[in-house]
PDB file of N, CA and C in Angstrom:
ATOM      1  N   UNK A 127     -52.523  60.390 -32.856  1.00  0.00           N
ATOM      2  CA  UNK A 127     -53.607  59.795 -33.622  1.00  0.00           C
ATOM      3  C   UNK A 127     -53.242  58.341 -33.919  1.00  0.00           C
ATOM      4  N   UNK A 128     -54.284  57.410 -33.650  1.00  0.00           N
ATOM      5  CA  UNK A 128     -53.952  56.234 -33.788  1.00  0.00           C
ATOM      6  C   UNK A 128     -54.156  55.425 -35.443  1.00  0.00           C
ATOM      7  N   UNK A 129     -53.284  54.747 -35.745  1.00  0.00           N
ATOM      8  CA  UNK A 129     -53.030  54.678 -37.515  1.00  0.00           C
ATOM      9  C   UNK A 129     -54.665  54.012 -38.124  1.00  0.00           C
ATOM     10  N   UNK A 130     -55.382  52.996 -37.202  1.00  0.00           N
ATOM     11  CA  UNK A 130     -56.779  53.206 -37.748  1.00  0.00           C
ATOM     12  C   UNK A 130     -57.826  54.219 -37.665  1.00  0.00           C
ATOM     13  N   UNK A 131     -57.101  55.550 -36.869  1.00  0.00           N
ATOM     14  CA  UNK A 131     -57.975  56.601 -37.023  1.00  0.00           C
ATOM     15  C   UNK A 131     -57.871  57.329 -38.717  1.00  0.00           C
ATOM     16  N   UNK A 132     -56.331  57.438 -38.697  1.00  0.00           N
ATOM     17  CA  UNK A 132     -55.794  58.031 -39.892  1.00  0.00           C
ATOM     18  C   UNK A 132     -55.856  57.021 -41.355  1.00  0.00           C
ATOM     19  N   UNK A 133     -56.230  55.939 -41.239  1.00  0.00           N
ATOM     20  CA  UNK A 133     -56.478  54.969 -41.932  1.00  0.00           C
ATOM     21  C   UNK A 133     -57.976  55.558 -42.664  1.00  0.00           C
ATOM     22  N   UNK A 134     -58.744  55.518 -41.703  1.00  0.00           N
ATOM     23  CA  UNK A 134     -60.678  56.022 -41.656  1.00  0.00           C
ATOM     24  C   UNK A 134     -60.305  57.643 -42.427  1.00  0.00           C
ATOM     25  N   UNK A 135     -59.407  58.186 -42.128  1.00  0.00           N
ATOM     26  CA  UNK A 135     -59.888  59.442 -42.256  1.00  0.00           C
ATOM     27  C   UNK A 135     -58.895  59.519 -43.940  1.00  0.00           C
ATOM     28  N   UNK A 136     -58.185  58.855 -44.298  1.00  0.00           N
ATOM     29  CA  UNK A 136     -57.275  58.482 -45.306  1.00  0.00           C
ATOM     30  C   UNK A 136     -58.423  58.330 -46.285  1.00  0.00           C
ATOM     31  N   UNK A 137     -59.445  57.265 -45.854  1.00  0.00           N
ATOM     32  CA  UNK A 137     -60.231  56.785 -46.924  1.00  0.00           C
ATOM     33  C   UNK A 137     -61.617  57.468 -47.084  1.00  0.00           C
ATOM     34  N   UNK A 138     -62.157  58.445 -46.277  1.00  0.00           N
ATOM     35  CA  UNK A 138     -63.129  59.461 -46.687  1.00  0.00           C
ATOM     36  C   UNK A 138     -62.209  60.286 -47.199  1.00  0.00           C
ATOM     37  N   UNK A 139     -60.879  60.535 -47.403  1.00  0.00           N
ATOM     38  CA  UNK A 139     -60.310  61.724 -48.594  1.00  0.00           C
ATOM     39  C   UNK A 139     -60.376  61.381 -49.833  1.00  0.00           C
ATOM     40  N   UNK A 140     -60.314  59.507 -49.497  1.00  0.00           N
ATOM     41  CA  UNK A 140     -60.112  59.478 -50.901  1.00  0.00           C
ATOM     42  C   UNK A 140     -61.429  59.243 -51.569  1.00  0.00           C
ATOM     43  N   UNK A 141     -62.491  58.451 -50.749  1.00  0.00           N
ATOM     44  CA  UNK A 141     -63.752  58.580 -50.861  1.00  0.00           C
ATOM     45  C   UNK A 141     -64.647  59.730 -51.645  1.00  0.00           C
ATOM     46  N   UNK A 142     -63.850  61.150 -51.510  1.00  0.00           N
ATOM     47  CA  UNK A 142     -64.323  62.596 -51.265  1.00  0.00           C
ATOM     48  C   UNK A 142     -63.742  62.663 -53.268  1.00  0.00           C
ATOM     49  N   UNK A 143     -62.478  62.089 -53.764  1.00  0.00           N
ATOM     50  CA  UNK A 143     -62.272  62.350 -54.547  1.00  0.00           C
ATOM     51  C   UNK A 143     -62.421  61.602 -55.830  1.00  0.00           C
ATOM     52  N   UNK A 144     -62.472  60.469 -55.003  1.00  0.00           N
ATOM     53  CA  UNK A 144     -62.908  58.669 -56.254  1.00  0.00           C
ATOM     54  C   UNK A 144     -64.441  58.838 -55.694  1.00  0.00           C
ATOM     55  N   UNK A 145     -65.200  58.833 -55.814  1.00  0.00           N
ATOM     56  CA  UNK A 145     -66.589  58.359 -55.306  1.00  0.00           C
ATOM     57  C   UNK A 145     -67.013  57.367 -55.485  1.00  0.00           C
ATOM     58  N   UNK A 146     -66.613  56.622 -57.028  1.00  0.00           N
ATOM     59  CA  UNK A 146     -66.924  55.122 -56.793  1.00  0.00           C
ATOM     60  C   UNK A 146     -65.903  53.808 -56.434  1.00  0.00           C
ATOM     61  N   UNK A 147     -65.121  54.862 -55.240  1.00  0.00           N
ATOM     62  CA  UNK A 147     -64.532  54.163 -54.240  1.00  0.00           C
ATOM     63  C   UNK A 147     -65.112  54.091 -52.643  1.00  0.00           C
ATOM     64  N   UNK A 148     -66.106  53.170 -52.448  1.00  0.00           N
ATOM     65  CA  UNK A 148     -66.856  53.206 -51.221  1.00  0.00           C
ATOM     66  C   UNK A 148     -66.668  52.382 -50.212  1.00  0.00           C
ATOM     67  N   UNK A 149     -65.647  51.212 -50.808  1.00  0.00           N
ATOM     68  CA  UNK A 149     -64.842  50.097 -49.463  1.00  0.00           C
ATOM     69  C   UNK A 149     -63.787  50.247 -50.046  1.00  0.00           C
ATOM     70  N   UNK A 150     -62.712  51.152 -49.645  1.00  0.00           N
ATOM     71  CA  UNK A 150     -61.233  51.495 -50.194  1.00  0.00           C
ATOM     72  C   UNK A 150     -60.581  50.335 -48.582  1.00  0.00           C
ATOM     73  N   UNK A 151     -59.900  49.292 -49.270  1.00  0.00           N
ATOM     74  CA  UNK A 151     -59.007  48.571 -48.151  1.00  0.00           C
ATOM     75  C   UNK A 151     -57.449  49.131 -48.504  1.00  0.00           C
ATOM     76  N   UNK A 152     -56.804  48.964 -47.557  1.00  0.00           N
ATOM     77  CA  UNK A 152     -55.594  49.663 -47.530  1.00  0.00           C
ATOM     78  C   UNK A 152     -54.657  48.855 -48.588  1.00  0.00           C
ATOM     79  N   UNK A 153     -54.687  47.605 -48.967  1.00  0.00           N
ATOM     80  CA  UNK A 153     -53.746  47.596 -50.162  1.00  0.00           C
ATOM     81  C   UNK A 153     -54.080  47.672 -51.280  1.00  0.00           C
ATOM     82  N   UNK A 154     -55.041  48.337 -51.890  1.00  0.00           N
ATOM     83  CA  UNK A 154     -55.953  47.748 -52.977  1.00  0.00           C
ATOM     84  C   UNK A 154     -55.170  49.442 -53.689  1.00  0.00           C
ATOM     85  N   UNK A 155     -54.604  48.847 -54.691  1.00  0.00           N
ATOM     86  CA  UNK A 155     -53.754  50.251 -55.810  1.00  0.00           C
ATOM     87  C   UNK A 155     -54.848  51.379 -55.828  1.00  0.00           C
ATOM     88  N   UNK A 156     -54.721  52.702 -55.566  1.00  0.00           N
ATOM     89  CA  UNK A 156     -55.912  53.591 -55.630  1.00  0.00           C
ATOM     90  C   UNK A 156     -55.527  53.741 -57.292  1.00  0.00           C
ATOM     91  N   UNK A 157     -54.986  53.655 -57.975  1.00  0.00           N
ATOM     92  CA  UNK A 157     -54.963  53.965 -59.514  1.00  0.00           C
ATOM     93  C   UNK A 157     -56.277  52.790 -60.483  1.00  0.00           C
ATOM     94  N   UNK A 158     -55.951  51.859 -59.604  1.00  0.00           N
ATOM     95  CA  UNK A 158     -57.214  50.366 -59.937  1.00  0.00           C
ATOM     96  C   UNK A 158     -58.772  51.334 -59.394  1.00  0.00           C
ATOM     97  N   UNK A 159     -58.829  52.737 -58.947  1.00  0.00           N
ATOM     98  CA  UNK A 159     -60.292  52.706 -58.407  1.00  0.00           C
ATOM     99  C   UNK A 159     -60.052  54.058 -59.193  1.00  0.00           C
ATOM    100  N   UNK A 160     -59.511  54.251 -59.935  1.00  0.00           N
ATOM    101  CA  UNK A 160     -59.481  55.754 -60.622  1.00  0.00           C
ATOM    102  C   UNK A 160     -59.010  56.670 -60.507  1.00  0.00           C
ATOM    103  N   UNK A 161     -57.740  56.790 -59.780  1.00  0.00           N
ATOM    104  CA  UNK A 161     -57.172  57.920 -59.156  1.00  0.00           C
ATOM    105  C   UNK A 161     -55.798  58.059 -60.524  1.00  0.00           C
ATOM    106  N   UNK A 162     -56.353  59.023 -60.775  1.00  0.00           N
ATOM    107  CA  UNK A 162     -55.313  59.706 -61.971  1.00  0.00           C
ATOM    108  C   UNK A 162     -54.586  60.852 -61.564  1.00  0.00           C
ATOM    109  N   UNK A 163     -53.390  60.936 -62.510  1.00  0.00           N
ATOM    110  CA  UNK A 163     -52.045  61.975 -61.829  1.00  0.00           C
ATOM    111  C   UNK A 163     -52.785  63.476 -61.441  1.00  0.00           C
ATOM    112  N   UNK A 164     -53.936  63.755 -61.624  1.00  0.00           N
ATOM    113  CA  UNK A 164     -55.196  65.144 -61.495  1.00  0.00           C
ATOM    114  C   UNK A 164     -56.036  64.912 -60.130  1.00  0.00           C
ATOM    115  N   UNK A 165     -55.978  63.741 -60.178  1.00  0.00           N
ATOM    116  CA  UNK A 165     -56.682  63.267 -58.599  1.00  0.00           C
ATOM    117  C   UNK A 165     -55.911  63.136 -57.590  1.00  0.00           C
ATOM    118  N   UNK A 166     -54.752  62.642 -57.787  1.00  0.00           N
ATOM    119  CA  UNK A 166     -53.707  62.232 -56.921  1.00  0.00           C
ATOM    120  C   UNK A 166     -53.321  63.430 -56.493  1.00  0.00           C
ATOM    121  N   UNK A 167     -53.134  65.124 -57.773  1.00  0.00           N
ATOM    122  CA  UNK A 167     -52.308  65.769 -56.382  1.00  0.00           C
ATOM    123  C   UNK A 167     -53.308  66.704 -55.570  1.00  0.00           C
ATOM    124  N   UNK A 168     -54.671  66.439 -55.874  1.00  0.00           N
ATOM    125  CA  UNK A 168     -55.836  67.053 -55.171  1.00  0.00           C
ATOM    126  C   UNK A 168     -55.667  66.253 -54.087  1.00  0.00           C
ATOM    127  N   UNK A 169     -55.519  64.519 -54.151  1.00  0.00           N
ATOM    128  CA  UNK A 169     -55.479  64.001 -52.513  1.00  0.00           C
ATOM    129  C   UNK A 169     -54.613  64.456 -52.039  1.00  0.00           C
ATOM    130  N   UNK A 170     -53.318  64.721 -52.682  1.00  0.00           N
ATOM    131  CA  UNK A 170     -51.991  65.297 -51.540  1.00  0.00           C
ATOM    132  C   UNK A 170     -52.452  66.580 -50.966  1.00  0.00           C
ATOM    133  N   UNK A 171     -53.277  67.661 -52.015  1.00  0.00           N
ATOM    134  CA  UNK A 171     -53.405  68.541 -51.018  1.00  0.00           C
ATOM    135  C   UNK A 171     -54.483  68.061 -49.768  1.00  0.00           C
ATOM    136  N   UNK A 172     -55.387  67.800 -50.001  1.00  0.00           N
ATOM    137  CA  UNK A 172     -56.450  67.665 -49.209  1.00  0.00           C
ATOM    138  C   UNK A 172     -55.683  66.789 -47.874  1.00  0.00           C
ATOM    139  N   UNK A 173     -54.751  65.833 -48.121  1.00  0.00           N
ATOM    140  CA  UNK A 173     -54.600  65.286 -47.368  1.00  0.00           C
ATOM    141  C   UNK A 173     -54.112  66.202 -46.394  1.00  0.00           C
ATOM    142  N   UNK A 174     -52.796  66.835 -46.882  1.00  0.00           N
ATOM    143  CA  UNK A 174     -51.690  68.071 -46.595  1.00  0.00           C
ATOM    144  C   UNK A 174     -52.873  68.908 -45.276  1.00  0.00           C
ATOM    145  N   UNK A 175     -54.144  69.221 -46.219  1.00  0.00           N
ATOM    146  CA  UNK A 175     -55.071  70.649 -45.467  1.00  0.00           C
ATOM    147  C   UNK A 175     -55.280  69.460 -44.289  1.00  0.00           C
ATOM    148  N   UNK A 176     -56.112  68.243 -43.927  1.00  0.00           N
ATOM    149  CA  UNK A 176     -57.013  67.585 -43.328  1.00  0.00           C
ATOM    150  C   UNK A 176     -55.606  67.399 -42.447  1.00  0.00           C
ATOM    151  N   UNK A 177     -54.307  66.685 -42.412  1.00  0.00           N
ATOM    152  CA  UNK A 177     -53.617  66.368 -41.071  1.00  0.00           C
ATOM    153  C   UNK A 177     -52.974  67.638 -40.793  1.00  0.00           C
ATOM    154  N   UNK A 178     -53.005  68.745 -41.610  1.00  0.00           N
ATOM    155  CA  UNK A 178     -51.854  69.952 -40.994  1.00  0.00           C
ATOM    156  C   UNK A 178     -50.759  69.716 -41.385  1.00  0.00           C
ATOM    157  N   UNK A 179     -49.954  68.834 -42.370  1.00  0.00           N
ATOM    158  CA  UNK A 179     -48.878  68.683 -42.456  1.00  0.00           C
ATOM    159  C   UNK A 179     -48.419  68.955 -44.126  1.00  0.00           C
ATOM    160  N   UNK A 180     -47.198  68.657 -44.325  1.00  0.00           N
ATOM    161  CA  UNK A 180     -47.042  69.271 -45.274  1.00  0.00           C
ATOM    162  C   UNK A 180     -45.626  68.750 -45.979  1.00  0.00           C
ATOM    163  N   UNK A 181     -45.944  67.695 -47.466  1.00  0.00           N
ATOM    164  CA  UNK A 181     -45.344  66.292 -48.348  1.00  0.00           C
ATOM    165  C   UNK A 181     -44.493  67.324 -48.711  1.00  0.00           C
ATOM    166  N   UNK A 182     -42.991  66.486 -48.180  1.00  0.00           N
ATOM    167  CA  UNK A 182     -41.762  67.457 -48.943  1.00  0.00           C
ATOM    168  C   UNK A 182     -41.628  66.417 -50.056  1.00  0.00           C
ATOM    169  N   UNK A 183     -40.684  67.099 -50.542  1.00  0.00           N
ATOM    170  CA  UNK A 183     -39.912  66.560 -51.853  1.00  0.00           C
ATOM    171  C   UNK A 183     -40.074  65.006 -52.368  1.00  0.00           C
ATOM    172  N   UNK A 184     -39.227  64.852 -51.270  1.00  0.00           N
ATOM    173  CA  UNK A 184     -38.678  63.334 -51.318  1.00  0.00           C
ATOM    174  C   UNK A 184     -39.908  62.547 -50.594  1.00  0.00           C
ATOM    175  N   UNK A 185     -41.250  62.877 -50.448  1.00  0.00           N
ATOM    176  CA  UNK A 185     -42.266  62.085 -49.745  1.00  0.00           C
ATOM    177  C   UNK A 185     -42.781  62.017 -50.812  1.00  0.00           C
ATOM    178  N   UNK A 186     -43.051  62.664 -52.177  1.00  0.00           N
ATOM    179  CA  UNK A 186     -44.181  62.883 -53.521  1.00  0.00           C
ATOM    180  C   UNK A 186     -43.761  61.788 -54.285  1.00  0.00           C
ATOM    181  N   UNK A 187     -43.132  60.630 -53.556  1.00  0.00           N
ATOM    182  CA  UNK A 187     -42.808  59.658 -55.087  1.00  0.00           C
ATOM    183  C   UNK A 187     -44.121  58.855 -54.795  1.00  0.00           C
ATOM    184  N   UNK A 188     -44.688  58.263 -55.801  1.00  0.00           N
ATOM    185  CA  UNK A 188     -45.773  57.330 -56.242  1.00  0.00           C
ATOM    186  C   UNK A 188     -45.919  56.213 -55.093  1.00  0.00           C
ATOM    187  N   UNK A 189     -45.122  55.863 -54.778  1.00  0.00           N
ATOM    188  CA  UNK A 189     -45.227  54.622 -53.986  1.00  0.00           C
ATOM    189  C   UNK A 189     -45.494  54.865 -52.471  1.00  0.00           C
ATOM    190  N   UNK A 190     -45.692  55.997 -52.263  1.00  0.00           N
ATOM    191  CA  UNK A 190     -46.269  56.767 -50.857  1.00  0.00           C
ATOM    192  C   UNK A 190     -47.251  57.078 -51.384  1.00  0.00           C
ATOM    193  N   UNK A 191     -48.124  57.181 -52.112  1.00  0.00           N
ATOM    194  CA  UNK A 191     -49.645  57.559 -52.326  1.00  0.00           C
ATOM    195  C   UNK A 191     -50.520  56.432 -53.039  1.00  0.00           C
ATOM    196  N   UNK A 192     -49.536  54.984 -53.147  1.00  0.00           N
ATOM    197  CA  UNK A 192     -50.071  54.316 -54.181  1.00  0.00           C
ATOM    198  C   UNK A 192     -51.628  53.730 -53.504  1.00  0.00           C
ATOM    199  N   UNK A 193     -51.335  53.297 -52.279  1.00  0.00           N
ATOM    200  CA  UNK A 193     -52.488  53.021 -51.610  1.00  0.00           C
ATOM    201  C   UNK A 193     -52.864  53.445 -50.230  1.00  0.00           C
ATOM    202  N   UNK A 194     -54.013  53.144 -49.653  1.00  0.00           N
ATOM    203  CA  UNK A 194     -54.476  53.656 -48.326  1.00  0.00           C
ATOM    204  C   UNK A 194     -53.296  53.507 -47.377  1.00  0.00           C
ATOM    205  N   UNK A 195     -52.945  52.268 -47.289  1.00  0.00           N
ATOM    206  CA  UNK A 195     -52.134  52.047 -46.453  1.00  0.00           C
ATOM    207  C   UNK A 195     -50.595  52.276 -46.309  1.00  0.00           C
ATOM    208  N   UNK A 196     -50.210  53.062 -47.797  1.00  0.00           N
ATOM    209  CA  UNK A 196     -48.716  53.246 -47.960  1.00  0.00           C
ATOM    210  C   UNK A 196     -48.770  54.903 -47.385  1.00  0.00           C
ATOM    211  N   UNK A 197     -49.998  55.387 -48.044  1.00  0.00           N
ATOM    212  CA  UNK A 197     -50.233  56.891 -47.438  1.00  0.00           C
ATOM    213  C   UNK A 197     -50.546  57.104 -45.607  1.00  0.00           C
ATOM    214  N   UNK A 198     -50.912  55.890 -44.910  1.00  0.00           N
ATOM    215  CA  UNK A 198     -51.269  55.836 -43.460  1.00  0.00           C
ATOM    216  C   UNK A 198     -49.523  55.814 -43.191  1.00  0.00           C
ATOM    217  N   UNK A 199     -48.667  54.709 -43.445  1.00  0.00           N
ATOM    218  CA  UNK A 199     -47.365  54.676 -43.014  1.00  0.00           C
ATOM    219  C   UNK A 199     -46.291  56.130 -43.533  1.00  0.00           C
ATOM    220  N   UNK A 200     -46.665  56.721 -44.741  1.00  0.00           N
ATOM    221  CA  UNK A 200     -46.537  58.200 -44.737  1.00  0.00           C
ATOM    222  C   UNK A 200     -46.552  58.966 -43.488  1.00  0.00           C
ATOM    223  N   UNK A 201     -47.912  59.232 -43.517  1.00  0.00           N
ATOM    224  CA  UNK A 201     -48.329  59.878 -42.276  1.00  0.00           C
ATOM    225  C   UNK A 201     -47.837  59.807 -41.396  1.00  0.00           C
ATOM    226  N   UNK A 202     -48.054  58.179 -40.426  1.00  0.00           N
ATOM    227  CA  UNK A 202     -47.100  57.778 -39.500  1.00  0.00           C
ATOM    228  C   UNK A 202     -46.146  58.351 -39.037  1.00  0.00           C
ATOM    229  N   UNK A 203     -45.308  58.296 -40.210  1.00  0.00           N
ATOM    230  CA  UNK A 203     -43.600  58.660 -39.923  1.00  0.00           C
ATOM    231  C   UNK A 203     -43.835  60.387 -39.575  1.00  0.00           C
ATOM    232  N   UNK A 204     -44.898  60.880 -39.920  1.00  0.00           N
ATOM    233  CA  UNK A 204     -44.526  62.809 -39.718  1.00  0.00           C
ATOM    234  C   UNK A 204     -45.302  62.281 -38.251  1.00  0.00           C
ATOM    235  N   UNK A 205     -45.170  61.494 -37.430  1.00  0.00           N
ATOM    236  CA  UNK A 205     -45.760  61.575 -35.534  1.00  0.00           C
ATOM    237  C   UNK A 205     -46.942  61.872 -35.571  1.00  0.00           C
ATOM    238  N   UNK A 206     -48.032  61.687 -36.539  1.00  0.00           N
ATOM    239  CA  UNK A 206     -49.443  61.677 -36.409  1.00  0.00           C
ATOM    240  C   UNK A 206     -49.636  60.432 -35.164  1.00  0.00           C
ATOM    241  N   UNK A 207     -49.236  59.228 -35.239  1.00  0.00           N
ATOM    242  CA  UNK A 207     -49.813  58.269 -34.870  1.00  0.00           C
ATOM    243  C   UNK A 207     -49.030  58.178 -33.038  1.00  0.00           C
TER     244      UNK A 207
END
């Protein structure tokens, strides 16, 4: 999967859970568009269900979910891309 596929599909999850997040750009803090510690681990799952994969331990720190694009280079690294 190529990282602007997973980029697009990054931001209808989060789209799905912020709603009045409707141009999410990849550095823009998702906590600045409303994503609270109740939202955040609904995106991990959803994300988790939508690529098949599955955030160990040491992937759940803040700064891997902070924005679109820290969660695309996440991804990345598990060989999505």
């Amino acid at each position: 999967m190529e990282q602007a596929d997973i980029a697009d599909a990054v931001r209808e999850v989060v789209r799905e859970i912020v709603p009045q997040a409707s141009e999410v750009e990849e550095g823009v803090l998702l906590s600045s568009l409303g994503l609270d510690s109740l939202a955040s681990v609904e995106l991990t799952l959803r994300l988790e269900d939508r690529f098949g994969v599955v955030f160990e331990d040491d992937e759940m720190a803040f700064e891997h979910f902070e924005s679109v694009g820290s969660i695309v280079e996440l991804l990345s690294a598990k060989n999505l891309a």
